[in-house]
Short mmCIF file of C-alpha atoms in Angstrom, two decimals:
data_model
loop_
_atom_site.label_atom_id
_atom_site.label_comp_id
_atom_site.label_asym_id
_atom_site.label_seq_id
_atom_site.Cartn_x
_atom_site.Cartn_y
_atom_site.Cartn_z
CA MET L 1 39.94 54.17 -69.06
CA ALA L 2 36.46 53.08 -68.01
CA SER L 3 37.36 49.41 -68.20
CA ALA L 4 40.40 50.01 -65.98
CA TYR L 5 38.13 51.71 -63.40
CA VAL L 6 35.80 48.71 -63.33
CA ILE L 7 38.73 46.31 -62.79
CA VAL L 8 40.10 48.45 -59.95
CA ALA L 9 36.61 48.68 -58.36
CA LYS L 10 36.13 44.91 -58.43
CA TYR L 11 39.55 44.38 -56.91
CA VAL L 12 38.90 46.87 -54.12
CA THR L 13 35.49 45.32 -53.41
CA SER L 14 36.85 41.79 -53.23
CA VAL L 15 39.68 42.83 -50.95
CA SER L 16 37.42 44.89 -48.65
CA LYS L 17 35.03 41.95 -48.01
CA PRO L 18 36.19 39.69 -45.15
CA ASN L 19 35.95 35.90 -45.41
CA TRP L 20 32.78 35.65 -43.29
CA ALA L 21 30.91 37.88 -45.75
CA ARG L 22 31.65 35.54 -48.59
CA MET L 23 30.48 32.34 -46.80
CA VAL L 24 28.20 32.09 -43.72
CA GLN L 25 27.43 28.69 -42.07
CA CYS L 26 24.47 28.15 -39.65
CA CYS L 27 25.84 27.03 -36.24
CA VAL L 28 22.77 24.96 -35.27
CA PRO L 29 23.59 21.21 -35.00
CA SER L 30 22.45 19.14 -38.02
CA CYS L 31 21.76 22.29 -40.07
CA ASN L 32 23.82 22.57 -43.29
CA ASN L 33 22.50 25.93 -44.54
CA ARG L 34 25.12 28.27 -46.01
CA ASN L 35 24.63 31.62 -47.67
CA ASP L 36 26.47 30.49 -50.79
CA VAL L 37 23.92 27.67 -51.28
CA ASN L 38 20.67 29.10 -49.86
CA LYS L 39 20.85 32.74 -50.80
CA THR L 40 17.21 33.48 -49.95
CA ILE L 41 17.61 32.76 -46.21
CA SER L 42 18.52 35.38 -43.64
CA TYR L 43 21.37 34.76 -41.16
CA TYR L 44 21.15 36.32 -37.70
CA ARG L 45 23.93 37.19 -35.31
CA PHE L 46 23.53 36.23 -31.64
CA PRO L 47 22.01 38.94 -29.40
CA LEU L 48 24.36 41.20 -27.50
CA ASP L 49 22.24 40.86 -24.35
CA ASP L 50 23.68 38.00 -22.24
CA ASN L 51 20.31 36.64 -21.07
CA GLU L 52 18.90 36.58 -24.57
CA LYS L 53 22.10 35.00 -25.88
CA ARG L 54 21.89 32.20 -23.27
CA ARG L 55 18.26 31.62 -24.27
CA TRP L 56 19.26 31.19 -27.91
CA LEU L 57 22.09 28.79 -26.98
CA LYS L 58 19.68 26.73 -24.87
CA LEU L 59 17.16 26.56 -27.72
CA ILE L 60 19.74 25.40 -30.26
CA ARG L 61 21.16 22.91 -27.73
CA ARG L 62 24.63 24.40 -27.62
CA LYS L 63 24.93 25.70 -24.03
CA ASP L 64 28.71 25.22 -23.97
CA PHE L 65 29.22 27.04 -27.28
CA THR L 66 30.73 30.55 -27.14
CA PRO L 67 29.52 32.52 -30.18
CA ASN L 68 31.77 35.15 -31.71
CA TYR L 69 31.07 38.10 -33.97
CA ASN L 70 30.88 35.84 -37.03
CA SER L 71 28.51 33.18 -35.56
CA ARG L 72 25.10 32.99 -37.27
CA VAL L 73 21.76 31.19 -37.02
CA CYS L 74 19.89 30.82 -40.30
CA GLY L 75 16.39 32.24 -40.74
CA TRP L 76 14.84 28.75 -41.24
CA HIS L 77 14.90 28.38 -37.44
CA PHE L 78 12.82 31.56 -36.94
CA PRO L 79 9.30 30.70 -38.14
CA HIS L 80 7.85 33.36 -35.81
CA GLY L 81 10.38 36.04 -36.50
CA LYS L 82 13.68 37.09 -35.01
CA ALA L 83 12.15 38.50 -31.82
CA ALA L 84 10.75 35.10 -30.79
CA GLY L 85 14.15 33.48 -31.15
CA PRO L 86 14.98 30.17 -32.88
CA THR L 87 12.15 27.66 -32.35
CA ARG L 88 12.22 25.30 -35.36
CA PHE L 89 14.84 22.56 -35.56
CA ALA L 90 15.42 19.24 -37.29
CA TRP L 91 14.71 17.36 -34.05
CA ASN L 92 11.25 18.86 -33.58
CA GLU L 93 10.15 19.43 -37.14
CA GLY L 94 6.78 17.80 -37.80
CA LYS L 95 5.70 17.84 -34.13
CA ALA L 96 2.62 19.76 -33.07
CA PHE L 97 3.15 22.76 -30.82
CA PRO L 98 -0.26 24.03 -29.67
CA HIS L 99 1.12 27.33 -28.42
CA ILE L 100 4.39 29.21 -28.83
CA SER L 101 4.52 32.39 -26.82
CA GLN L 102 5.41 35.57 -28.65
CA PRO L 103 8.05 37.89 -27.18
CA THR L 104 6.82 40.58 -24.82
CA LYS L 105 7.40 44.27 -25.46
CA ARG L 106 10.15 44.25 -22.85
CA GLN L 107 11.90 41.33 -24.64
CA LYS L 108 11.63 43.20 -27.95
CA LYS L 109 13.21 46.29 -26.37
CA MET L 110 16.07 44.14 -25.02
CA LEU L 111 16.97 43.07 -28.57
CA PRO L 112 19.75 45.37 -29.81
CA ALA L 113 18.85 47.58 -32.71
CA THR L 114 22.34 47.29 -34.17
CA VAL L 115 22.11 43.57 -34.95
CA GLU L 116 23.03 43.15 -38.60
CA ASP L 117 21.27 40.68 -40.88
CA GLU L 118 22.83 38.97 -43.82
CA GLY L 119 20.75 38.12 -46.86
CA GLY L 120 17.17 38.86 -47.83
CA ALA L 121 13.81 38.67 -46.06
CA GLU L 122 12.82 35.97 -43.60
CA PRO L 123 11.91 32.90 -45.58
CA GLY L 124 8.41 31.50 -45.67
CA PRO L 125 7.48 28.10 -47.01
CA SER L 126 7.74 29.40 -50.54
CA HIS L 127 11.37 30.38 -50.02
CA LEU L 128 12.54 26.90 -48.97
CA ASP L 129 13.29 24.04 -51.28
CA THR L 130 12.31 20.45 -50.54
CA ALA L 131 15.73 19.57 -49.13
CA GLN L 132 15.43 22.30 -46.48
CA LYS L 133 11.89 21.30 -45.39
CA THR L 134 12.96 17.78 -44.43
CA PRO L 135 15.79 16.78 -42.06
CA SER L 136 18.94 15.41 -43.56
CA SER L 137 19.60 11.65 -43.54
CA SER L 138 22.20 12.02 -40.80
CA SER L 139 19.73 13.84 -38.52
CA VAL L 140 17.09 11.17 -39.17
CA LEU L 141 19.60 8.48 -38.18
CA VAL L 142 20.45 10.36 -34.99
CA LEU L 143 16.75 10.68 -34.15
CA GLU L 144 16.17 6.97 -34.71
CA ILE L 145 19.08 6.07 -32.41
CA GLU L 146 17.81 8.46 -29.73
CA ASN L 147 14.27 7.07 -29.98
CA LYS L 148 15.54 3.51 -29.70
CA MET L 149 17.56 4.37 -26.60
CA LEU L 150 14.58 6.16 -25.06
CA ARG L 151 12.29 3.18 -25.70
CA LYS L 152 14.77 0.81 -24.03
CA GLU L 153 15.10 3.09 -21.02
CA ASN L 154 11.31 3.45 -20.83
CA ASP L 155 10.82 -0.33 -20.87
CA LYS L 156 13.43 -0.73 -18.13
CA LEU L 157 11.70 1.85 -15.94
CA LYS L 158 8.34 0.16 -16.50
CA LYS L 159 9.74 -3.18 -15.34
CA GLU L 160 11.25 -1.60 -12.23
CA LEU L 161 7.95 0.12 -11.47
CA GLU L 162 6.04 -3.13 -11.82
CA LYS L 163 8.41 -4.79 -9.35
CA GLN L 164 7.76 -2.07 -6.78
CA LYS L 165 4.01 -1.93 -7.36
CA GLN L 166 1.68 -3.74 -4.98
CA THR L 167 -1.31 -5.37 -6.61
CA PHE L 168 -3.32 -4.98 -3.38
CA SER L 169 -3.36 -2.31 -0.67
CA PHE L 170 -5.61 -0.91 2.03
CA SER L 171 -6.26 2.26 0.03
CA GLN L 172 -8.14 0.17 -2.54
CA ILE L 173 -10.75 -1.02 -0.04
CA SER L 174 -10.80 1.65 2.67
CA SER L 175 -13.89 3.43 1.30
CA HIS L 176 -16.02 0.24 1.26
CA PRO L 177 -16.97 -0.97 4.78
CA ASP L 178 -18.40 -4.26 3.53
CA ILE L 179 -15.17 -5.10 1.68
CA VAL L 180 -13.09 -4.04 4.71
CA ASN L 181 -15.18 -6.38 6.84
CA TYR L 182 -14.73 -9.23 4.36
CA TYR L 183 -10.93 -9.00 4.30
CA THR L 184 -10.27 -8.02 7.93
CA GLY L 185 -13.25 -9.09 10.04
CA LEU L 186 -13.48 -5.52 11.37
CA PRO L 187 -16.51 -3.27 10.85
CA ASP L 188 -14.90 -0.36 8.98
CA ALA L 189 -11.70 1.38 7.91
CA ALA L 190 -11.67 3.55 11.06
CA THR L 191 -11.17 0.46 13.23
CA VAL L 192 -8.28 -0.71 11.05
CA LEU L 193 -6.68 2.74 11.20
CA PHE L 194 -7.11 2.70 14.99
CA LEU L 195 -5.07 -0.50 15.13
CA GLU L 196 -2.45 1.04 12.85
CA THR L 197 -2.14 3.99 15.26
CA LEU L 198 -1.57 1.59 18.16
CA LEU L 199 1.04 -0.33 16.16
CA SER L 200 2.86 2.85 15.13
CA LYS L 201 3.49 3.59 18.81
CA PHE L 202 4.72 0.06 19.49
CA ASP L 203 8.37 -0.97 19.14
CA LEU L 204 8.09 -3.68 16.49
CA GLN L 205 10.67 -6.46 16.79
CA TYR L 206 10.54 -8.35 13.51
CA HIS L 207 10.52 -12.14 13.73
CA PHE L 208 13.41 -12.68 11.29
CA ASP L 209 15.54 -9.82 12.66
CA TRP L 210 15.23 -7.80 9.45
CA ASN L 211 12.80 -4.95 9.02
CA VAL L 212 10.20 -4.68 6.29
CA GLN L 213 10.65 -1.15 4.95
CA LYS L 214 9.13 -1.09 1.48
CA MET L 215 5.60 -2.03 2.58
CA PRO L 216 3.63 0.60 4.56
CA LEU L 217 2.56 -0.36 8.09
CA ILE L 218 -1.12 -0.17 7.17
CA ASP L 219 -0.59 -2.78 4.45
CA GLN L 220 1.43 -5.00 6.79
CA LEU L 221 -1.55 -4.85 9.15
CA LEU L 222 -3.90 -5.65 6.26
CA LEU L 223 -1.78 -8.67 5.28
CA THR L 224 -1.92 -9.96 8.87
CA LEU L 225 -5.68 -9.44 9.17
CA MET L 226 -6.26 -11.20 5.84
CA LYS L 227 -4.25 -14.18 7.07
CA LEU L 228 -6.28 -14.30 10.28
CA ARG L 229 -9.64 -13.69 8.64
CA LEU L 230 -9.38 -15.64 5.38
CA ASN L 231 -6.38 -17.89 6.14
CA CYS L 232 -4.88 -16.95 2.76
CA GLY L 233 -1.89 -19.04 1.70
CA LEU L 234 1.64 -17.69 1.71
CA VAL L 235 1.84 -17.74 -2.09
CA ASP L 236 -1.47 -15.89 -2.38
CA LEU L 237 -0.36 -13.13 -0.03
CA SER L 238 3.10 -12.89 -1.58
CA VAL L 239 1.52 -12.30 -5.00
CA ARG L 240 -1.06 -9.82 -3.72
CA PHE L 241 1.50 -7.73 -1.85
CA ASN L 242 4.40 -8.28 -4.28
CA CYS L 243 6.84 -9.77 -1.79
CA CYS L 244 8.44 -13.13 -1.06
CA ARG L 245 6.93 -15.78 1.20
CA ALA L 246 9.59 -15.19 3.86
CA THR L 247 8.45 -11.56 4.05
CA VAL L 248 4.83 -12.68 4.47
CA THR L 249 5.82 -14.93 7.39
CA ASN L 250 8.00 -12.20 8.88
CA ILE L 251 5.16 -9.67 8.74
CA PHE L 252 2.44 -12.02 9.97
CA ILE L 253 4.27 -13.30 13.04
CA THR L 254 5.58 -9.83 13.90
CA ILE L 255 2.28 -7.96 13.59
CA SER L 256 0.19 -10.70 15.23
CA SER L 257 2.63 -10.81 18.18
CA ALA L 258 2.39 -7.03 18.52
CA LEU L 259 -1.42 -7.16 18.42
CA TYR L 260 -1.31 -9.87 21.10
CA ASP L 261 0.77 -7.65 23.39
CA ILE L 262 -1.35 -4.55 22.74
CA LEU L 263 -4.90 -5.93 22.62
CA TYR L 264 -4.84 -9.05 24.80
CA VAL L 265 -2.04 -8.61 27.32
CA GLY L 266 -2.58 -4.87 27.62
CA MET L 267 -6.38 -4.86 27.72
CA MET L 268 -7.76 -8.32 28.59
CA GLU L 269 -5.32 -10.56 30.44
CA ASN L 270 -6.40 -11.16 34.09
CA LYS L 271 -9.10 -8.49 33.71
CA ILE L 272 -12.42 -10.34 33.81
CA PRO L 273 -15.09 -7.69 34.54
CA SER L 274 -16.79 -8.00 37.95
CA ARG L 275 -20.43 -9.02 38.27
CA PHE L 276 -21.23 -5.44 39.30
CA LYS L 277 -19.73 -4.12 36.06
CA ASN L 278 -21.66 -6.76 34.11
CA GLN L 279 -24.88 -5.52 35.69
CA THR L 280 -24.39 -2.09 34.04
CA SER L 281 -24.90 -3.70 30.61
CA LEU L 282 -26.97 -6.77 31.49
CA PRO L 283 -29.20 -7.88 28.59
CA HIS L 284 -32.82 -8.80 29.18
CA CYS L 285 -32.20 -12.55 28.79
CA PHE L 286 -29.76 -12.43 31.74
CA GLN L 287 -32.12 -10.62 34.11
CA PRO L 288 -32.90 -13.92 35.94
CA PHE L 289 -29.12 -14.31 36.52
CA PRO L 290 -27.91 -10.91 37.84
CA ASN L 291 -24.86 -12.40 39.60
CA CYS L 292 -23.50 -14.10 36.47
CA ARG L 293 -19.81 -13.22 36.19
CA ILE L 294 -18.87 -15.37 33.19
CA VAL L 295 -20.22 -18.02 30.85
CA LEU L 296 -17.73 -20.81 30.07
CA ASP L 297 -17.46 -23.04 27.04
CA CYS L 298 -14.66 -24.84 25.18
CA THR L 299 -13.77 -24.59 21.52
CA GLU L 300 -11.43 -26.76 19.45
CA VAL L 301 -9.03 -25.80 16.66
CA PRO L 302 -7.83 -28.42 14.13
CA VAL L 303 -4.05 -28.64 13.96
CA SER L 304 -1.40 -30.37 11.84
CA ASN L 305 -0.83 -33.99 12.93
CA THR L 306 2.82 -34.28 11.86
CA GLU L 307 3.81 -35.31 15.36
CA SER L 308 4.96 -38.45 17.17
CA LEU L 309 2.36 -41.08 18.10
CA ASP L 310 2.44 -40.04 21.76
CA THR L 311 1.80 -36.43 20.87
CA GLN L 312 -0.94 -37.38 18.41
CA SER L 313 -2.75 -39.34 21.12
CA HIS L 314 -2.60 -36.27 23.35
CA LEU L 315 -3.99 -34.09 20.56
CA TYR L 316 -6.67 -36.51 19.37
CA SER L 317 -10.22 -35.36 20.04
CA HIS L 318 -12.94 -38.03 20.07
CA TYR L 319 -15.53 -35.26 19.77
CA LYS L 320 -13.96 -33.86 16.54
CA GLY L 321 -12.48 -37.15 15.32
CA GLY L 322 -9.03 -35.69 14.65
CA THR L 323 -6.03 -33.91 16.16
CA THR L 324 -7.08 -30.60 17.70
CA LEU L 325 -6.07 -27.96 20.20
CA LYS L 326 -8.65 -26.99 22.81
CA ALA L 327 -9.21 -23.72 24.66
CA LEU L 328 -11.59 -22.47 27.33
CA ILE L 329 -13.51 -19.34 26.33
CA GLY L 330 -15.25 -17.09 28.84
CA VAL L 331 -17.98 -14.70 27.71
CA ALA L 332 -19.64 -11.87 29.65
CA PRO L 333 -23.48 -11.66 29.72
CA ASN L 334 -23.35 -8.82 27.16
CA GLY L 335 -21.67 -11.10 24.60
CA PHE L 336 -18.08 -9.85 24.82
CA ILE L 337 -15.32 -12.42 25.26
CA THR L 338 -13.52 -11.68 28.52
CA PHE L 339 -11.29 -14.73 28.90
CA ALA L 340 -9.35 -17.11 26.65
CA SER L 341 -7.12 -19.85 28.00
CA ASP L 342 -4.00 -21.26 26.39
CA LEU L 343 -4.54 -24.15 23.97
CA TYR L 344 -4.44 -27.71 25.32
CA GLY L 345 -4.40 -31.07 23.59
CA GLY L 346 -7.74 -32.11 22.14
CA SER L 347 -8.01 -35.06 24.54
CA THR L 348 -7.95 -32.81 27.62
CA SER L 349 -11.28 -32.64 29.48
CA ASP L 350 -13.21 -29.41 30.05
CA LYS L 351 -12.81 -29.79 33.81
CA ALA L 352 -9.02 -30.25 33.59
CA ILE L 353 -8.64 -27.13 31.43
CA THR L 354 -10.85 -25.09 33.80
CA ALA L 355 -8.80 -26.16 36.80
CA ASP L 356 -5.45 -25.39 35.14
CA CYS L 357 -5.99 -22.28 33.02
CA GLY L 358 -6.27 -19.72 35.83
CA VAL L 359 -9.86 -18.53 35.34
CA LEU L 360 -10.96 -19.76 38.79
CA GLN L 361 -8.37 -17.57 40.51
CA GLN L 362 -10.17 -14.46 39.21
CA LEU L 363 -13.59 -15.41 40.66
CA GLU L 364 -14.89 -14.01 43.95
CA ALA L 365 -17.48 -15.07 46.50
CA GLY L 366 -20.97 -14.22 45.26
CA ASP L 367 -20.10 -14.79 41.60
CA MET L 368 -22.10 -17.21 39.51
CA VAL L 369 -20.61 -19.22 36.63
CA MET L 370 -22.85 -20.43 33.82
CA ALA L 371 -21.78 -23.40 31.69
CA ASP L 372 -22.94 -26.42 29.69
CA LYS L 373 -23.72 -29.84 31.15
CA GLY L 374 -20.22 -31.12 30.46
CA PHE L 375 -18.69 -28.70 32.97
CA THR L 376 -18.92 -30.76 36.16
CA ILE L 377 -16.73 -28.28 37.98
CA ARG L 378 -18.79 -27.53 41.07
CA ASP L 379 -16.26 -29.26 43.31
CA ILE L 380 -13.31 -27.14 42.10
CA LEU L 381 -14.97 -23.73 42.25
CA PRO L 382 -13.71 -21.27 44.89
CA ALA L 383 -15.75 -20.90 48.07
CA GLY L 384 -18.87 -18.79 47.59
CA VAL L 385 -18.90 -19.19 43.78
CA SER L 386 -22.00 -20.95 42.38
CA LEU L 387 -22.44 -22.96 39.18
CA ASN L 388 -25.51 -22.76 36.97
CA ILE L 389 -25.80 -25.53 34.38
CA PRO L 390 -28.80 -27.25 32.74
CA THR L 391 -30.53 -29.84 34.91
CA PHE L 392 -29.64 -33.48 34.29
CA LEU L 393 -32.46 -35.89 33.50
CA VAL L 394 -32.81 -38.19 36.52
CA ASN L 395 -36.28 -39.72 36.72
CA GLY L 396 -36.96 -40.10 33.00
CA GLN L 397 -38.90 -36.83 32.76
CA PHE L 398 -38.14 -33.20 33.59
CA THR L 399 -40.38 -31.40 36.01
CA MET L 400 -41.99 -28.13 34.93
CA GLU L 401 -39.57 -26.23 37.17
CA GLU L 402 -36.60 -27.97 35.54
CA ILE L 403 -37.98 -27.24 32.06
CA ASN L 404 -38.36 -23.54 32.84
CA HIS L 405 -34.88 -23.46 34.38
CA ASN L 406 -33.29 -25.11 31.34
CA ARG L 407 -35.19 -22.79 29.00
CA LEU L 408 -33.89 -19.70 30.79
CA ILE L 409 -30.31 -20.99 30.65
CA ALA L 410 -30.65 -21.89 26.98
CA SER L 411 -32.03 -18.46 26.04
CA ALA L 412 -29.09 -16.84 27.83
CA ARG L 413 -26.37 -19.16 26.54
CA VAL L 414 -27.43 -18.85 22.89
CA HIS L 415 -25.80 -15.41 22.70
CA VAL L 416 -22.61 -16.83 24.16
CA GLU L 417 -22.55 -19.48 21.47
CA ARG L 418 -22.99 -16.75 18.86
CA SER L 419 -19.89 -15.02 20.26
CA ILE L 420 -17.86 -18.20 19.83
CA GLN L 421 -19.25 -18.58 16.30
CA ARG L 422 -18.02 -15.06 15.56
CA LEU L 423 -14.60 -16.07 16.82
CA LYS L 424 -14.59 -18.96 14.36
CA THR L 425 -15.15 -16.54 11.43
CA PHE L 426 -11.41 -15.94 11.67
CA HIS L 427 -10.68 -18.90 9.45
CA ILE L 428 -7.11 -19.38 10.57
CA LEU L 429 -8.78 -21.16 13.51
CA SER L 430 -10.23 -23.69 11.07
CA TYR L 431 -6.76 -25.21 10.71
CA ILE L 432 -3.42 -24.16 12.17
CA PRO L 433 -0.49 -25.40 10.06
CA TYR L 434 2.63 -26.88 11.60
CA GLN L 435 4.83 -23.78 11.13
CA TYR L 436 2.42 -21.65 13.19
CA LYS L 437 1.74 -24.20 15.94
CA LYS L 438 4.11 -22.60 18.45
CA HIS L 439 2.36 -19.26 17.83
CA ALA L 440 -1.13 -20.76 18.18
CA ASN L 441 -1.84 -19.28 21.63
CA LYS L 442 -1.11 -15.75 20.43
CA ILE L 443 -3.09 -16.29 17.23
CA LEU L 444 -6.15 -17.46 19.18
CA LYS L 445 -6.04 -14.54 21.61
CA VAL L 446 -5.54 -11.98 18.83
CA CYS L 447 -8.66 -13.39 17.14
CA VAL L 448 -10.50 -13.08 20.46
CA SER L 449 -9.46 -9.42 20.74
CA LEU L 450 -10.47 -8.68 17.14
CA THR L 451 -13.86 -10.34 17.72
CA ASN L 452 -14.49 -7.85 20.53
CA LEU L 453 -13.83 -4.97 18.10
CA GLN L 454 -16.81 -6.01 15.99
CA THR L 455 -20.27 -4.54 16.45
CA PRO L 456 -22.08 -5.93 19.55
CA ILE L 457 -24.16 -9.06 19.07
CA LEU L 458 -27.14 -7.73 21.03
CA ARG L 459 -28.79 -4.61 19.68
CA GLU L 460 -29.87 -3.55 23.18
CA ILE L 461 -26.18 -3.61 24.23
CA ALA L 462 -25.12 -1.53 21.21
#
């Protein structure tokens, strides 16, 4: 009778247990834990609270999965307890997590008290066998494939970043005035930023009819100033600013043309200061010459000689012994350049340039022009305008009066020569290549304007 009771009890028990009670599978990807194999591990149902349930699904990387009443997550994924949620997985096992936040009291209250657990206590390291402590071979293979794909994507992004990265920019030098002066010829970063502000308000018309968008305006200005100051080659600038040579040419001609319109045409052209304005900042060495309006001198710029023989003869300068372009420069007594003519062939005389360039039309009666001996222009000056040049040696010996006169002129003109020397520190004027020859007038006058933005030559004027 007793044995029959036992048989009936076993039958009733087996029938009353549903299928999920006999075999429970963890629903975390790459986890093979089942209650019929690992009987020491707990299996947790998903929380009834929707927010907490979504958090669990996000942690196990199954956002699109809809858990049912029989879905379980094994206790191996809960190293900090059920309240903290699943935090340990095959894809992060072995990584260091410096801090894992514990659930707040409010989160603990949100966990339903009716959640049923299957199996024994939460497993510690002693409850897990070696197979459960290490990911399966399939998960390792998946991780290796993912890592390989990530490395390839990372390398691709690095290459794209290198292509977009400039090796040189204004931000690298802006805090060092001496370096700014070396690359730009301007005294400090504030002066460069002032020019950028002027350019930003100017309607830039790019030389090649296509805009340069990837390079900031301040760096386009820096590129142009470096070309003017250091006469860097196209390849050099293209490497420094990570662009092609056509872009360098496009930027240089565009920005230099804009600077010409802003600085020279807008501020200097046909605006030689009057002798009365000069007297407000007359240096001590010009006190004997209070009516001096302008000091004239010529400067020559070497140029490419890939021209016809007729043109070469027009450009040839006997003074320089090569093909040059020649310009008349006018300097105020305080050392600022107030006039620059267009460039003429190197064979053109100083007198011919003075007569043709338009400087005489700006002089008024009572003005005095100071120049070197070579400027025999007295006969072409407007009425009432005087010329002061060093005395020519006539009788084999200068008189004391002539010596004193020449000394005064020399002491005054030396500062003018220093202004022209400053102009020549823009090394593009040391040689103008063929492709920039038709832009030479603008290049010269931009350099003149930039020279005037430097600190004054005479300390008393500063």
